PDB file of C-alpha atoms in Angstrom:
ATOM      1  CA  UNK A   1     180.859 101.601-161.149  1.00  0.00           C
ATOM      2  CA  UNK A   2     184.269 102.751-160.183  1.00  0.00           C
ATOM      3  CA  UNK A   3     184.249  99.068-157.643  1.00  0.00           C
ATOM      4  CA  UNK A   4     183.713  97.545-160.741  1.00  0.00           C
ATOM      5  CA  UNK A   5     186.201  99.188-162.935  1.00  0.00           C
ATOM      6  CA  UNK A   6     188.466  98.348-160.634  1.00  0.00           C
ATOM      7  CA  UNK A   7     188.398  95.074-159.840  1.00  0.00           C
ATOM      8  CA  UNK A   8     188.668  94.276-163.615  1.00  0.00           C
ATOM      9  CA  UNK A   9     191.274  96.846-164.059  1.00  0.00           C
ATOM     10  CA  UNK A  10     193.440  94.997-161.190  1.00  0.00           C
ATOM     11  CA  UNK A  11     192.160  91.663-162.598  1.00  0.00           C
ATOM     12  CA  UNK A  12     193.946  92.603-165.885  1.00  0.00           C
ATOM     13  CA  UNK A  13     197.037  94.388-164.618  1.00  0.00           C
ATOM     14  CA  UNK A  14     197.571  92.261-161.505  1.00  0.00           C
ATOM     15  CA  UNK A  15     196.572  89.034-162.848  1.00  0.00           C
ATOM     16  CA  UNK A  16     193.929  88.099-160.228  1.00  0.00           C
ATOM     17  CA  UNK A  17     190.412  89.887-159.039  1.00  0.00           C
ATOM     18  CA  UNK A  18     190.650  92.333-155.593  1.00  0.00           C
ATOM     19  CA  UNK A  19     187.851  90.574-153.916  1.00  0.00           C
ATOM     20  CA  UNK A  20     187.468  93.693-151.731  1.00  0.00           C
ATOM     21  CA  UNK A  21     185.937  95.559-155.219  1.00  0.00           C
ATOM     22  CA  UNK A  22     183.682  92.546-155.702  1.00  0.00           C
ATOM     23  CA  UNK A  23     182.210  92.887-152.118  1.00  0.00           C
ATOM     24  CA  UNK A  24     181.453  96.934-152.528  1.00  0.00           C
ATOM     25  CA  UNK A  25     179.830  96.476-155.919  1.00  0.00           C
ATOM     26  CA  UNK A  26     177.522  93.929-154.159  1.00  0.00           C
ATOM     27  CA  UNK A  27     176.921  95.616-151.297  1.00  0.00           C
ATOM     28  CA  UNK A  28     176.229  98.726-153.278  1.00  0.00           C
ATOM     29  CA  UNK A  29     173.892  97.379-155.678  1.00  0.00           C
ATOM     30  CA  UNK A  30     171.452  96.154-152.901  1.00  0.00           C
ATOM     31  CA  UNK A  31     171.582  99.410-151.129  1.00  0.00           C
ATOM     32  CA  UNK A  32     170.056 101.083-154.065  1.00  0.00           C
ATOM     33  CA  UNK A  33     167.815  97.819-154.705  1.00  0.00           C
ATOM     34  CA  UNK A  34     166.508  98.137-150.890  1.00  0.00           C
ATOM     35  CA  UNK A  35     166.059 101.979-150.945  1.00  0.00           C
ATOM     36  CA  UNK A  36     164.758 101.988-154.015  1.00  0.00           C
ATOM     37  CA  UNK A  37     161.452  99.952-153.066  1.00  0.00           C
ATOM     38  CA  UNK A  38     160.228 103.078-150.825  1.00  0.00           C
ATOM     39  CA  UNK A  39     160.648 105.656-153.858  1.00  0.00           C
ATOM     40  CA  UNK A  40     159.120 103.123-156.358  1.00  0.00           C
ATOM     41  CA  UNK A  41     156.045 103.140-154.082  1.00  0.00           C
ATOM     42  CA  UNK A  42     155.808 107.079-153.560  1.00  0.00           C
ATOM     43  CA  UNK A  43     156.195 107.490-156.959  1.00  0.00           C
ATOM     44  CA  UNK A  44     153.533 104.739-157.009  1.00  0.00           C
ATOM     45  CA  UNK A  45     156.118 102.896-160.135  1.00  0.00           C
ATOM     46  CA  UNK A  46     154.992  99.057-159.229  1.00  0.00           C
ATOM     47  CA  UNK A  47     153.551  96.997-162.159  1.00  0.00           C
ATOM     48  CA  UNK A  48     150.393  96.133-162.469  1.00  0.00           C
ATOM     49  CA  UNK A  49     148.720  93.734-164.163  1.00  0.00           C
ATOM     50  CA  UNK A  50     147.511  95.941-166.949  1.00  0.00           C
ATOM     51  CA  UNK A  51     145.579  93.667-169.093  1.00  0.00           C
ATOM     52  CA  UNK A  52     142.970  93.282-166.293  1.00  0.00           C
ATOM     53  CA  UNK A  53     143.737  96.594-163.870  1.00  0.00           C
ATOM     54  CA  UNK A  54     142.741  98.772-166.868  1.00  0.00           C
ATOM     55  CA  UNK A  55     139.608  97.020-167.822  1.00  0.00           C
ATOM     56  CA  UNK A  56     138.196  97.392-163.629  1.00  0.00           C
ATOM     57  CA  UNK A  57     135.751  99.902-162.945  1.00  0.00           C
ATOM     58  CA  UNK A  58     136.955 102.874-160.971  1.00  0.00           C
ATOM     59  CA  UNK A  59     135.735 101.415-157.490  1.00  0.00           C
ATOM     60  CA  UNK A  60     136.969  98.008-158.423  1.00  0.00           C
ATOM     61  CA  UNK A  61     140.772  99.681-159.030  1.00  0.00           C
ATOM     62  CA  UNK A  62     140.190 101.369-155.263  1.00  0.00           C
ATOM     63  CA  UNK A  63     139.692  97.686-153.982  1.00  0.00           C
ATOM     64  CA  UNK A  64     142.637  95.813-155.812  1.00  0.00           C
ATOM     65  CA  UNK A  65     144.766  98.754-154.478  1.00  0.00           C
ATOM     66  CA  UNK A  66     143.707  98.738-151.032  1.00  0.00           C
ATOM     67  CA  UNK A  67     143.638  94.790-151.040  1.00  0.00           C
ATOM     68  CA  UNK A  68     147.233  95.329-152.748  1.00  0.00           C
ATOM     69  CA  UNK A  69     148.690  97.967-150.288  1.00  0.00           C
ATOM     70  CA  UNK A  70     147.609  95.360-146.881  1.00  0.00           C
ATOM     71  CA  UNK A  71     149.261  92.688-148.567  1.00  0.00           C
ATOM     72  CA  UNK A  72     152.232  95.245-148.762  1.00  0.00           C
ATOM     73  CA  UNK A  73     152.091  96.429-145.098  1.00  0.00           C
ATOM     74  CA  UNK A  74     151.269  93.279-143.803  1.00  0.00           C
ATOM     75  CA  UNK A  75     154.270  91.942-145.561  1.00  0.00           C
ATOM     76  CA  UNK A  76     156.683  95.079-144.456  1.00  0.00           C
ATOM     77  CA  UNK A  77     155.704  94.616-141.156  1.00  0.00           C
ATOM     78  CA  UNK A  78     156.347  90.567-140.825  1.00  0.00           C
ATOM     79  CA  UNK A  79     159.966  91.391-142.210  1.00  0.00           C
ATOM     80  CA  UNK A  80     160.877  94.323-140.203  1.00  0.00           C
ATOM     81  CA  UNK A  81     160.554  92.804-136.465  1.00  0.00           C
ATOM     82  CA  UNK A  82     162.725  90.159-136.756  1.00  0.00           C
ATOM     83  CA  UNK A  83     164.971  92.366-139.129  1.00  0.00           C
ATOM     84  CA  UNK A  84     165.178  94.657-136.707  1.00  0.00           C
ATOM     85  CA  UNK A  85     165.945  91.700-134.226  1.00  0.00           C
ATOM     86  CA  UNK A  86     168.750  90.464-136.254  1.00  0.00           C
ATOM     87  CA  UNK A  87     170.034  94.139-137.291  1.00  0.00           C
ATOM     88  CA  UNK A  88     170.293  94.989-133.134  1.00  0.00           C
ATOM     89  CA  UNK A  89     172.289  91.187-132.532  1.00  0.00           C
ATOM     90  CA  UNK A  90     174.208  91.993-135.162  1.00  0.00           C
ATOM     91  CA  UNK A  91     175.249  95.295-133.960  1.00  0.00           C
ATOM     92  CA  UNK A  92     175.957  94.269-130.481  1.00  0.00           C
ATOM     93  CA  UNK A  93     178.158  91.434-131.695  1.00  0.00           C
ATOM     94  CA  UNK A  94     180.102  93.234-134.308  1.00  0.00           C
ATOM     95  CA  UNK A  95     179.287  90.894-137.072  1.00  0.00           C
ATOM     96  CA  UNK A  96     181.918  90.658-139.758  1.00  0.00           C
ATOM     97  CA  UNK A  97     181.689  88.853-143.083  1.00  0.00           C
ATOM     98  CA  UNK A  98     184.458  86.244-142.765  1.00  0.00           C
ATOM     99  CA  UNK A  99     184.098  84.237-145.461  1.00  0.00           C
ATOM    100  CA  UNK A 100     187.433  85.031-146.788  1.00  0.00           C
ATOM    101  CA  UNK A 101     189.186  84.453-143.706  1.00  0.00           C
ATOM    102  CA  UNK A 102     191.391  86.946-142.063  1.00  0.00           C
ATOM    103  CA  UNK A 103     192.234  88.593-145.035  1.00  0.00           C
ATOM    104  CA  UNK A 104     189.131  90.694-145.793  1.00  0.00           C
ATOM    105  CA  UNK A 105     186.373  91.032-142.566  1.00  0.00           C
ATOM    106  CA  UNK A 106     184.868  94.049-143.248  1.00  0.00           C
ATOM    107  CA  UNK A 107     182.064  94.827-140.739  1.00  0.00           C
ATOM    108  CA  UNK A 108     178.416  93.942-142.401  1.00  0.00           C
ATOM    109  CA  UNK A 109     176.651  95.112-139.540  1.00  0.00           C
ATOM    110  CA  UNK A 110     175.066  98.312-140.704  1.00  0.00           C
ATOM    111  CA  UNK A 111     174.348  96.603-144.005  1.00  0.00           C
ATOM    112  CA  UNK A 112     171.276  94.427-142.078  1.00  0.00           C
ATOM    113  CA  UNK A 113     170.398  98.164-140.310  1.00  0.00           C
ATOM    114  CA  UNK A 114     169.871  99.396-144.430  1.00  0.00           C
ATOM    115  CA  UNK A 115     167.860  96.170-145.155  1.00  0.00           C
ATOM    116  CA  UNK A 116     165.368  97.123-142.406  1.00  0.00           C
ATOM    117  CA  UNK A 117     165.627 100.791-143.428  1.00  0.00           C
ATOM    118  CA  UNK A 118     164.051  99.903-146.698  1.00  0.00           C
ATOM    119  CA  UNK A 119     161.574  97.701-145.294  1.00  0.00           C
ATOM    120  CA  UNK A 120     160.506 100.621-142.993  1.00  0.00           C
ATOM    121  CA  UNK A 121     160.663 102.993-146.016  1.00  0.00           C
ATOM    122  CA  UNK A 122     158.203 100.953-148.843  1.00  0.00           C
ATOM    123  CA  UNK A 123     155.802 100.461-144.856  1.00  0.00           C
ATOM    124  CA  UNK A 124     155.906 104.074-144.616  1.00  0.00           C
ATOM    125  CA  UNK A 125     155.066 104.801-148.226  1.00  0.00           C
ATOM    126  CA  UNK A 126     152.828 102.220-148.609  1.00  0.00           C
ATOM    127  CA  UNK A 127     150.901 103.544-144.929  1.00  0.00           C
ATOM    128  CA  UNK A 128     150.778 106.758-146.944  1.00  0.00           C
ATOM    129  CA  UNK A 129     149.465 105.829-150.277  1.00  0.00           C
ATOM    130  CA  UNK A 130     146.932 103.530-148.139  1.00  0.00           C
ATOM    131  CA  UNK A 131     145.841 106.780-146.662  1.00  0.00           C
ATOM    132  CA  UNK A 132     145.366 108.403-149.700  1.00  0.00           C
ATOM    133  CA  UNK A 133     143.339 105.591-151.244  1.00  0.00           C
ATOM    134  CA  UNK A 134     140.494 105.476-148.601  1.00  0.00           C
ATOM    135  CA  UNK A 135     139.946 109.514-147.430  1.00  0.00           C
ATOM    136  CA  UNK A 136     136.944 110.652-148.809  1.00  0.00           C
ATOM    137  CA  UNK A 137     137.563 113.320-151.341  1.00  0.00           C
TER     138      UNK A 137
END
């Protein structure tokens, strides 16, 4: 919030935007959008399709959240090797964002390490809740 405050604070004293302020608030906001996903799913928080979840029988819930939770891992774990790939090039290069030129390259390096953070984080949760969903009680 205080990125955002600001850059329209500069915007109206200064007469044009810092575009430094516009780069934190973005990269902010999808830090807590990508580590959100693993507390969503410990908290177990995703949507489902109530209208038809609700109406399953208990056993028929177990399967569409089993089914439901592989789709999940499966998915995590197709993202995270080659995000861990590009996160390790990436690191060993330096990368910079340098689309405004010399003026502003701040390194965005560790932002692809937090992208496969929260991929590893909703796997992890997701391993978990699996777990939970097919011990015998």
């Amino acid at each position: 919030m205080v990125s955002v405050v600001y850059g329209v604070v500069t915007r109206y004293f200064v007469g044009r935007a810092d575009p430094r302020a516009f780069f934190l608030s973005v990269w902010l906001y999808g830090i807590v959008s990508v580590l959100a996903g693993g507390y969503l799913v410990a908290t177990e928080g995703h949507v489902y399709i109530d209208l038809v979840y609700k109406r399953l029988s208990e056993s028929a819930r177990k399967a569409m959240d089993i089914l439901s939770l592989v789709a999940i891992i499966a998915a995590c774990a197709v993202i995270a090797v080659p995000g861990v790939q590009v996160a390790w090039r990436s690191t060993v290069i330096n990368e910079v964002d340098s689309s405004l030129g010399i003026i502003f390259a701040p390194p965005i390096w560790w932002y692809r390490w937090v992208a496969v953070a929260g991929v590893v984080l909703v796997l992890v949760q997701a391993l978990e809740l699996l777990y939970r969903r097919v011990r015998p009680r």
